[in-house]
Coordinates of C-alpha atoms and ligand atoms in Angstrom, one line a residue:
X1 CA -21.8 -5.7 -24.8
X2 CA -18.7 -6.6 -26.8
X3 CA -15.8 -7.2 -24.5
X4 CA -14.5 -10.7 -24.9
X5 CA -10.8 -10.3 -24.0
X6 CA -9.2 -8.2 -21.4
X7 CA -5.5 -7.6 -21.0
X8 CA -3.9 -6.1 -17.8
X9 CA -0.4 -4.8 -18.0
X10 CA 1.2 -5.1 -14.5
X11 CA 0.8 -8.2 -12.3
X12 CA 1.3 -6.4 -9.0
X13 CA -0.7 -5.7 -5.9
X14 CA -3.4 -4.0 -7.9
X15 CA -3.4 -5.8 -11.3
X16 CA -3.3 -9.4 -9.9
X17 CA -6.2 -9.3 -7.4
X18 CA -8.3 -7.0 -9.5
X19 CA -8.1 -9.2 -12.6
X20 CA -8.7 -12.4 -10.5
X21 CA -12.0 -10.9 -9.3
X22 CA -13.0 -9.7 -12.8
X23 CA -12.2 -13.2 -14.2
X24 CA -14.2 -14.9 -11.4
X25 CA -17.3 -12.7 -11.9
X26 CA -17.2 -12.6 -15.7
X27 CA -16.6 -16.2 -16.8
X28 CA -17.2 -15.4 -20.4
X29 CA -14.4 -12.9 -20.6
X30 CA -10.8 -14.1 -21.1
X31 CA -8.5 -12.1 -18.8
X32 CA -4.8 -12.1 -19.4
X33 CA -2.4 -10.4 -16.9
X34 CA 1.0 -9.6 -18.4
X35 CA 4.2 -8.4 -16.8
X36 CA 7.8 -7.9 -17.8
X37 CA 9.0 -9.5 -14.7
X38 CA 9.3 -13.2 -15.5
X39 CA 9.8 -14.4 -11.9
X40 CA 6.6 -12.6 -10.9
X41 CA 4.6 -14.3 -13.7
X42 CA 6.1 -17.7 -12.8
X43 CA 5.0 -17.2 -9.2
X44 CA 1.5 -16.3 -10.3
X45 CA 1.5 -19.6 -12.3
X46 CA 2.9 -21.7 -9.6
X47 CA 0.9 -24.8 -8.9
X48 CA 1.5 -24.3 -5.2
X49 CA -1.0 -21.5 -4.4
X50 CA 1.0 -20.6 -1.3
X51 CA 3.7 -19.3 -3.6
X52 CA 1.7 -16.6 -5.3
X53 CA 3.8 -13.4 -5.3
X54 CA 1.2 -11.5 -3.3
X55 CA -0.4 -12.5 0.0
X56 CA -4.0 -11.4 0.4
X57 CA -6.6 -13.2 2.4
X58 CA -9.0 -15.1 0.0
X59 CA -6.9 -14.4 -3.1
X60 CA -5.3 -17.9 -3.5
X61 CA -8.8 -19.5 -3.5
X62 CA -10.0 -17.3 -6.3
X63 CA -6.8 -17.7 -8.4
X64 CA -7.1 -21.5 -7.8
X65 CA -10.7 -21.4 -9.1
X66 CA -10.2 -19.3 -12.3
X67 CA -6.6 -19.7 -13.3
X68 CA -6.3 -21.4 -16.7
X69 CA -10.1 -21.2 -16.9
X70 CA -10.4 -17.6 -18.0
X71 CA -7.5 -16.0 -16.1
X72 CA -4.0 -16.3 -17.5
X73 CA -0.7 -14.9 -16.4
X74 CA 1.9 -14.3 -19.1
X75 CA 5.0 -12.4 -20.2
X76 CA 3.8 -12.2 -23.8
X77 CA 2.8 -8.5 -23.4
X78 CA 2.4 -7.7 -27.1
X79 CA 0.3 -10.8 -27.9
X80 CA -2.1 -10.1 -25.1
X81 CA -2.4 -6.4 -26.1
X82 CA -3.1 -7.3 -29.7
X83 CA -5.8 -9.7 -28.8
X84 CA -7.6 -7.6 -26.2
X85 CA -10.6 -5.4 -26.6
X86 CA -9.9 -3.7 -23.3
X87 CA -6.5 -3.0 -21.7
X88 CA -6.0 -2.0 -18.1
X89 CA -2.7 -0.3 -17.3
X90 CA -1.7 -1.2 -13.8
X91 CA 2.0 -0.6 -13.8
X92 CA 3.8 1.1 -10.9
X93 CA 4.2 4.9 -10.9
X94 CA 7.0 5.5 -8.3
X95 CA 8.1 8.9 -7.2
X96 CA 10.8 10.3 -9.5
X97 CA 14.3 9.9 -8.3
X98 CA 15.9 12.2 -10.9
X99 CA 15.5 15.4 -12.8
X100 CA 12.6 17.8 -12.6
X101 CA 10.2 16.9 -9.8
X102 CA 12.7 14.6 -8.2
X103 CA 11.4 13.2 -4.9
X104 CA 7.9 14.5 -5.5
X105 CA 6.4 14.0 -9.0
X106 CA 5.2 10.6 -10.2
X107 CA 7.6 8.9 -12.6
X108 CA 5.4 8.2 -15.7
X109 CA 8.0 6.4 -17.8
X110 CA 6.4 3.0 -17.4
X111 CA 3.0 4.4 -18.3
X112 CA 4.4 6.0 -21.4
X113 CA 6.1 2.8 -22.3
X114 CA 2.8 1.0 -22.0
X115 CA 1.1 3.6 -24.2
X116 CA 3.8 3.3 -26.9
X117 CA 3.6 -0.5 -26.9
X118 CA -0.1 -0.4 -27.3
X119 CA 0.2 2.2 -30.0
X120 CA 2.7 0.1 -31.9
X121 CA 1.0 -3.3 -31.5
X122 CA -2.8 -2.5 -31.7
X123 CA -4.5 -3.5 -35.0
X124 CA -8.1 -3.2 -33.7
X125 CA -10.0 -0.5 -31.7
X126 CA -9.4 -0.7 -28.0
X127 CA -10.5 0.8 -24.7
X128 CA -7.5 1.7 -22.6
X129 CA -8.0 2.1 -18.9
X130 CA -5.8 3.8 -16.4
X131 CA -5.9 1.7 -13.3
X132 CA -2.6 3.0 -11.9
X133 CA -2.9 6.1 -9.7
X134 CA -1.8 9.0 -11.9
X135 CA -1.4 12.7 -11.8
X136 CA -4.4 14.6 -13.1
X137 CA -4.4 15.0 -16.9
X138 CA -2.2 12.0 -17.6
X139 CA -4.9 10.6 -19.8
X140 CA -4.2 13.5 -22.2
X141 CA -0.6 12.3 -22.6
X142 CA -1.7 8.7 -23.2
X143 CA -4.3 9.8 -25.7
X144 CA -1.7 11.9 -27.6
X145 CA 0.6 9.0 -27.9
X146 CA -2.1 6.6 -29.0
X147 CA -3.7 9.0 -31.4
X148 CA -0.5 9.5 -33.4
X149 CA 0.1 6.0 -34.4
X150 CA -1.3 6.7 -37.9
X151 CA -2.6 3.1 -38.3
X152 CA -6.3 4.1 -38.0
X153 CA -7.0 2.3 -34.8
X154 CA -9.5 4.1 -32.4
X155 CA -8.7 4.3 -28.7
X156 CA -10.9 5.4 -25.9
X157 CA -9.2 6.2 -22.6
X158 CA -10.9 5.8 -19.3
X159 CA -9.8 6.4 -15.8
X160 CA -10.9 3.7 -13.4
X161 CA -8.9 4.2 -10.1
X162 CA -8.6 1.3 -7.7
X163 CA -9.6 1.9 -4.1
X164 CA -8.7 -1.5 -2.7
X165 CA -6.6 -1.5 0.5
X166 CA -4.0 -4.2 0.9
X167 CA -4.9 -6.9 3.4
X168 CA -8.6 -6.5 2.5
X169 CA -8.1 -6.4 -1.3
X170 CA -10.4 -9.3 -2.1
X171 CA -13.2 -8.0 0.2
X172 CA -12.8 -4.5 -1.2
X173 CA -13.0 -5.7 -4.8
X174 CA -16.0 -7.9 -4.2
X175 CA -18.0 -5.3 -2.3
X176 CA -16.5 -1.9 -3.2
X177 CA -17.9 1.3 -1.7
X178 CA -18.0 2.6 -5.2
X179 CA -16.5 2.0 -8.7
X180 CA -15.4 5.2 -10.3
X181 CA -15.2 5.5 -14.1
X182 CA -14.0 8.7 -15.8
X183 CA -14.4 9.1 -19.5
X184 CA -14.8 11.4 -22.4
X185 CA -18.1 13.3 -23.0
X186 CA -18.3 12.1 -26.6
X187 CA -20.6 9.3 -27.8
X188 CA -17.6 7.0 -28.2
X189 CA -16.4 8.0 -24.7
X190 CA -19.9 7.2 -23.2
X191 CA -20.0 3.9 -25.0
X192 CA -16.6 3.0 -23.5
X193 CA -17.8 3.9 -20.0
X194 CA -20.9 1.7 -20.6
X195 CA -18.7 -1.2 -21.6
X196 CA -16.6 -1.0 -18.4
X197 CA -19.7 -0.3 -16.2
X198 CA -21.3 -3.4 -17.7
X199 CA -18.3 -5.6 -16.6
X200 CA -18.6 -4.3 -13.0
X201 CA -22.4 -4.6 -13.0
X202 CA -21.9 -8.4 -12.9
X203 CA -21.4 -8.0 -9.2
X204 CA -21.5 -4.3 -8.2
X205 CA -24.9 -2.7 -7.7
X206 CA -25.7 0.0 -10.3
X207 CA -25.9 2.8 -7.7
X208 CA -22.3 2.2 -6.7
X209 CA -21.0 2.7 -10.2
X210 CA -20.2 6.4 -10.5
X211 CA -19.2 8.0 -13.8
X212 CA -17.4 11.3 -14.1
X213 CA -15.2 13.1 -16.5
X214 CA -11.6 11.8 -16.8
X215 CA -10.0 14.6 -14.8
X216 CA -12.4 14.3 -11.9
X217 CA -11.8 10.6 -11.8
X218 CA -8.0 11.0 -11.8
X219 CA -8.0 13.7 -9.1
X220 CA -10.5 11.8 -7.0
X221 CA -8.1 9.0 -6.4
X222 CA -5.3 11.3 -5.2
X223 CA -7.9 13.2 -3.1
X224 CA -9.2 10.1 -1.4
X225 CA -5.8 8.9 -0.5
X226 CA -4.8 12.4 0.7
X227 CA -7.9 12.6 2.9
X228 CA -7.3 9.2 4.4
X229 CA -3.6 9.9 5.1
X230 CA -4.6 13.3 6.6
X231 CA -6.9 11.6 9.1
X232 CA -4.0 9.4 10.3
X233 CA -1.7 12.4 10.6
X234 CA -4.4 14.3 12.4
X235 CA -4.9 11.7 15.1
X236 CA -1.1 11.1 15.3
X237 CA -0.7 14.8 15.9
X238 CA -3.2 14.5 18.8
X239 CA -1.4 11.4 20.1
X240 CA 1.7 13.6 20.9
X241 CA -0.5 16.1 22.7
X242 CA -2.2 13.3 24.6
X243 CA 1.2 12.0 25.8
X244 CA 2.0 15.5 27.3
X245 CA -1.4 16.2 28.8
X246 CA -2.5 12.8 30.3
X247 CA -5.3 12.4 27.8
X248 CA -5.6 9.0 26.1
X249 CA -5.7 9.1 22.3
X250 CA -7.8 5.9 22.1
X251 CA -10.5 7.6 24.2
X252 CA -10.3 10.8 22.2
X253 CA -10.7 8.8 19.0
X254 CA -13.7 6.9 20.3
X255 CA -15.3 10.2 21.5
X256 CA -14.9 12.1 18.3
X257 CA -15.6 9.0 16.1
X258 CA -19.1 8.8 17.6
X259 CA -19.9 12.1 15.8
X260 CA -21.5 10.8 12.7
X261 CA -20.0 13.7 10.7
X262 CA -16.5 12.5 11.7
X263 CA -17.1 8.7 11.8
X264 CA -14.8 6.2 13.6
X265 CA -12.8 4.8 10.7
X266 CA -9.1 5.8 10.1
X267 CA -8.7 7.2 13.5
X268 CA -6.2 4.7 14.9
X269 CA -3.1 6.5 16.2
X270 CA 0.0 4.6 15.0
X271 CA 3.8 4.8 14.5
X272 CA 2.9 6.3 11.1
X273 CA 1.3 5.3 7.9
X274 CA 3.1 3.4 5.3
X275 CA 2.3 1.6 2.0
X276 CA 3.0 2.3 -1.6
X277 CA 0.3 5.0 -2.0
X278 CA -0.2 7.6 0.7
X279 CA 3.1 9.3 0.7
X280 CA 3.6 9.0 -3.1
X281 CA 0.2 10.3 -3.9
X282 CA 0.4 13.3 -1.5
X283 CA 3.8 14.2 -2.9
X284 CA 2.2 14.0 -6.3
X285 CA -0.6 16.3 -5.2
X286 CA 1.9 18.8 -3.7
X287 CA 3.9 18.8 -6.9
X288 CA 0.8 19.4 -9.0
X289 CA -0.4 22.2 -6.8
X290 CA 3.1 23.8 -6.9
X291 CA 3.2 23.5 -10.7
X292 CA 0.0 25.5 -10.9
X293 CA 1.5 28.1 -8.5
X294 CA -0.8 27.1 -5.6
X295 CA 1.8 27.2 -2.8
X296 CA -0.7 27.4 0.1
X297 CA -2.5 24.3 -1.2
X298 CA 0.9 22.5 -1.6
X299 CA 2.1 23.5 1.9
X300 CA -1.2 22.4 3.4
X301 CA -0.9 18.8 2.0
X302 CA 2.8 18.5 2.6
X303 CA 2.2 18.9 6.3
X304 CA 0.5 15.5 6.3
X305 CA 3.8 13.9 5.3
X306 CA 5.9 16.1 7.6
X307 CA 3.7 15.0 10.5
X308 CA 4.0 11.3 9.5
X309 CA 7.8 11.5 9.3
X310 CA 7.8 13.2 12.7
X311 CA 5.7 10.4 14.1
X312 CA 8.1 7.6 12.9
X313 CA 11.1 9.5 14.2
X314 CA 9.7 10.3 17.6
X315 CA 8.8 6.6 18.1
X316 CA 12.5 5.7 17.7
X317 CA 13.6 8.6 19.8
X318 CA 11.2 7.6 22.6
X319 CA 12.7 4.1 22.6
X320 CA 16.2 5.5 23.0
X321 CA 15.2 8.0 25.7
X322 CA 13.3 5.4 27.7
X323 CA 16.1 2.9 27.6
X324 CA 18.2 5.3 29.6
X325 CA 19.4 7.3 26.5
X326 CA 21.3 4.5 24.9
X327 CA 20.5 1.4 22.9
X328 CA 24.0 0.7 21.8
X329 CA 24.6 -3.1 21.8
X330 CA 21.1 -3.6 23.2
X331 CA 18.8 -6.1 21.5
X332 CA 15.5 -4.6 20.4
X333 CA 12.8 -7.0 19.1
X334 CA 10.6 -5.9 16.3
X335 CA 7.2 -7.6 16.0
X336 CA 6.0 -6.9 12.5
X337 CA 7.7 -5.4 9.4
X338 CA 4.8 -5.2 6.9
X339 CA 3.2 -1.7 6.6
X340 CA -0.1 -3.2 8.0
X341 CA -1.5 -6.6 8.9
X342 CA -2.5 -9.3 6.5
X343 CA -0.1 -8.3 3.7
X344 CA 3.5 -9.2 2.8
X345 CA 4.0 -5.7 1.4
X346 CA 6.7 -3.6 3.1
X347 CA 6.8 -0.6 0.9
X348 CA 7.2 2.6 3.0
X349 CA 6.6 0.6 6.2
X350 CA 7.3 2.6 9.3
X351 CA 9.3 -0.3 10.6
X352 CA 12.0 0.4 8.0
X353 CA 12.6 3.9 9.2
X354 CA 12.4 3.1 13.0
X355 CA 14.9 0.3 12.4
X356 CA 17.3 2.6 10.5
X357 CA 17.2 5.2 13.3
X358 CA 17.9 2.5 16.0
X359 CA 20.7 1.0 13.9
X360 CA 22.3 4.4 13.7
X361 CA 22.2 4.4 17.5
X362 CA 24.1 1.0 17.3
X363 CA 21.2 -1.2 18.5
X364 CA 20.9 -4.8 17.5
X365 CA 17.6 -5.6 15.9
X366 CA 15.8 -9.0 15.7
X367 CA 12.6 -9.0 13.5
X368 CA 9.7 -11.3 13.3
X369 CA 6.9 -10.9 10.7
X370 CA 4.5 -13.8 9.8
X371 CA 4.7 -13.0 6.0
X372 CA 7.9 -11.0 5.3
X373 CA 11.1 -12.7 4.3
X374 CA 14.6 -11.8 5.6
X375 CA 15.7 -11.0 2.1
X376 CA 12.9 -8.4 1.7
X377 CA 13.6 -6.9 5.1
X378 CA 17.3 -6.5 4.3
X379 CA 16.7 -5.0 0.9
X380 CA 14.3 -2.4 2.5
X381 CA 17.0 -1.5 5.0
X382 CA 19.9 -1.4 2.4
X383 CA 18.0 1.4 0.6
X384 CA 17.6 3.6 3.6
X385 CA 21.0 2.9 5.2
X386 CA 22.8 3.5 1.9
X387 CA 23.7 7.1 3.0
X388 CA 24.8 6.1 6.5
X389 CA 28.4 5.8 7.6
X390 CA 30.1 2.8 9.2
X391 CA 29.2 3.8 12.7
X392 CA 25.6 2.6 12.0
X393 CA 25.1 -1.0 13.2
X394 CA 24.1 -3.5 10.5
X395 CA 23.2 -6.1 13.1
X396 CA 19.7 -7.0 12.1
X397 CA 18.2 -10.4 11.5
X398 CA 14.9 -12.1 10.9
X399 CA 13.7 -14.9 13.1
X400 CA 11.4 -17.7 12.4
X401 CA 9.4 -17.3 15.6
X402 CA 8.4 -14.4 17.9
X403 CA 9.6 -16.1 21.1
X404 CA 13.2 -16.3 19.9
X405 CA 13.0 -12.8 18.5
X406 CA 12.2 -11.5 21.9
X407 CA 14.6 -13.6 23.9
X408 CA 17.2 -11.5 25.8
X409 CA 15.8 -8.3 24.3
X410 CA 15.7 -5.1 26.3
X411 CA 12.6 -3.9 24.5
X412 CA 9.9 -5.0 22.1
X413 CA 8.6 -2.6 19.4
X414 CA 5.3 -3.6 17.8
X415 CA 5.3 -2.2 14.3
X416 CA 2.5 -4.1 12.6
X417 CA -0.9 -5.0 14.1
X418 CA -0.9 -8.7 13.2
X419 CA -3.7 -10.4 15.1
X420 CA -1.5 -13.3 16.3
X421 CA 0.5 -11.0 18.5
X422 CA -2.5 -10.7 20.8
X423 CA -2.5 -14.5 21.3
X424 CA 1.1 -14.9 22.5
X425 CA 2.1 -16.3 25.9
X426 CA 3.4 -12.9 27.1
X427 CA 4.4 -14.3 30.5
X428 CA 6.9 -16.6 28.7
X429 CA 8.2 -13.8 26.6
X430 CA 8.6 -11.6 29.7
X431 CA 10.5 -14.3 31.5
X432 CA 13.1 -14.6 28.8
X433 CA 13.8 -10.8 28.4
X434 CA 16.3 -8.5 30.0
X435 CA 14.8 -6.5 32.9
X436 CA 13.2 -4.1 33.1
X437 CA 11.3 -5.3 30.0
X438 CA 9.8 -2.6 27.8
X439 CA 7.1 -2.8 25.2
X440 CA 6.6 0.1 22.7
X441 CA 3.3 -0.6 21.1
X442 CA 3.3 1.3 17.9
X443 CA -0.2 0.1 17.0
X444 CA -1.9 0.2 20.4
X445 CA -3.0 -3.4 19.8
X446 CA -1.8 -5.2 22.9
X447 CA -3.6 -5.5 26.3
X448 CA -1.9 -2.9 28.4
X449 CA -3.4 -4.1 31.7
X450 CA -2.4 -7.7 31.1
X451 CA 1.2 -6.7 30.2
X452 CA 1.6 -4.4 33.1
X453 CA 0.3 -7.1 35.5
X454 CA 3.0 -9.4 34.2
X455 CA 5.7 -6.8 34.8
X456 CA 6.3 -5.1 31.5
X457 CA 6.7 -1.4 31.2
X458 CA 4.2 -0.6 28.5
X459 CA 4.4 2.5 26.3
X460 CA 1.5 2.9 23.8
X461 CA 1.1 5.7 21.2
X462 CA -0.7 8.7 22.7
X463 CA -1.3 7.6 26.3
Ligands
UDX501 C1 0.1 0.1 -7.7 C2 -0.8 0.9 -8.6 O1 -1.1 0.3 -9.9 C3 -0.4 2.2 -8.6 O2 -1.5 3.0 -9.0 C4 -0.1 2.7 -7.3 O3 0.1 4.0 -7.3 C5 1.1 2.0 -6.8 O4 1.0 0.7 -7.0 P1 1.1 -2.1 -7.6 O5 0.2 -3.1 -8.3 O6 1.1 -2.0 -6.1 O7 0.8 -0.8 -8.4 O8 2.6 -2.1 -8.1 P2 3.6 -3.3 -8.3 O9 3.2 -4.4 -7.3 O10 4.9 -2.7 -8.3 O11 3.2 -3.9 -9.7 C6 3.4 -3.2 -10.9 C7 3.9 -4.3 -11.9 O12 4.0 -3.7 -13.2 C8 5.3 -4.9 -11.6 O13 5.1 -6.3 -11.5 C9 6.1 -4.6 -12.8 O14 7.0 -5.6 -13.2 C10 5.1 -4.3 -13.9 N1 5.6 -3.5 -15.0 C11 6.1 -2.3 -14.8 C12 5.4 -4.0 -16.3 O15 5.0 -5.1 -16.5 N2 5.8 -3.2 -17.3 C13 6.4 -1.9 -17.1 O16 6.7 -1.2 -18.1 C14 6.5 -1.5 -15.8
UDX502 C1 -4.7 2.9 0.7 C2 -6.2 3.3 0.5 O1 -6.9 2.9 1.7 C3 -6.8 2.6 -0.7 O2 -8.1 3.0 -0.9 C4 -5.9 2.9 -1.9 O3 -6.4 2.2 -3.0 C5 -4.5 2.5 -1.7 O4 -4.0 3.2 -0.5 P1 -3.4 0.8 1.7 O5 -2.2 1.7 1.6 O6 -3.3 -0.6 1.1 O7 -4.7 1.5 1.0 O8 -3.8 0.6 3.2 P2 -4.6 1.5 4.3 O9 -5.5 0.6 5.0 O10 -5.2 2.7 3.7 O11 -3.5 1.9 5.3 C6 -2.4 2.8 5.0 C7 -1.5 3.0 6.2 O12 -2.2 3.8 7.2 C8 -1.1 1.7 6.9 O13 0.3 1.8 7.3 C9 -2.0 1.7 8.1 O14 -1.4 1.0 9.2 C10 -2.1 3.2 8.4 N1 -3.3 3.5 9.2 C11 -4.5 3.3 8.7 C12 -3.2 4.0 10.5 O15 -2.0 4.2 11.0 N2 -4.3 4.3 11.2 C13 -5.6 4.2 10.7 O16 -6.5 4.5 11.4 C14 -5.7 3.6 9.4

């Protein structure tokens, strides 16, 4: 096969780890990850591997092994594009905040910008790969831009969605359930698919490399995320019913999960799903369905988001109600700010929305998260509090340690399922809290019996 140089545009949560693994598994290929963000590239190049811009278990070790061997991080976007045989587009595709489709459709301006840069710079034939999650038929737009450059360069466009989950990115990349490659039916399209499949075959068994047409591949990614999010909203809907009926959602999840047709994964009731993908991708799906006039399909999927918003809101309301209908001037300790454990990513984390609701009830909030910085936490909140008036409290701080965070608090809210929370000296935490001391376990991760024996009033989700 012919691929000697790969370029990836976008050094984010997807581009960084994915290219690190490709570089590790394909030592003869030179992989260059480029990004417009200079600070981010500098962090990827930092000699201190603890300062990489992304925290993922196992990632620093791989970057340490292959960086400057055959993995490079650079801001020289055009040079890397020009030299590459294969270009991955891995830039972000946020929800549109303006114009038609505002709040729902994916904003494709960065994708288009990449396509135009490639079109302008390329002097040799290239395989261009959509790695970002995109609305179905985006490849047609990319192709149209690339094919009208007039400089005789041939482009093949493939869709190769990434299914890694944050916190387990390296594990997911090294042993994926499947690698999906969508391409054109033509001979050139099939050759491009084979080139990419060959790269993955360095470590992924052949039977796990699935090839489809481009549109199926694009739509499969949106569908996979919609199905996963739907499972979380489904169990969360049941959690509310459990709370009313005396059933226990953990027991219900175990019981239904033993049905092999249902399976036990993604059945953990929670304060609500977060992350950069689920909400955005479902909105996208809803928008696409609407744009084809499929209102029932759109409404069906939108309900997954409505349920998730409800779950976040009712968690905050439950705290206020339980604390005698007022949290004004009371300290509430947040354990966890990231949208799930083992990541420093806070995008769409439930913690942000629960905090905003409690601040509007004039609570004071102290936060501890093992990987999130105060600056990140505050910038997350600034965005959601922007529309609130001055009656909302802004009294929120990040602490270095969980014990100080919980000191003198009226209640603890667990927002992320970090493993270390289970190992704390809960008696010590209890002794230093206001009484009665409440725990609202938004992840059902703590030991209820142990905490109740100490004296805590424990409220899990769905029990
Ligand atoms: C992912 C996926 O690629 C996308 O499919 C998914 O839907 C959302 O997020 P992710 O890696 O998590 O992207 O995004 P992010 O961490 O924001 O990284 C994107 C990077 O692209 C940023 O570092 C940004 O600076 C860079 N970028 C963006 C460019 O280099 N050029 C651009 O024109 C736009
Ligand atoms: C997701 C998809 O899993 C991945 O395949 C895709 O490439 C990107 O989007 P990610 O968002 O990183 O990955 O994490 P995921 O593990 O899917 O969790 C998403 C959210 O759902 C988290 O907030 C998580 O806490 C929540 N969740 C997950 C639950 O509340 N309950 C569950 O049972 C599972």
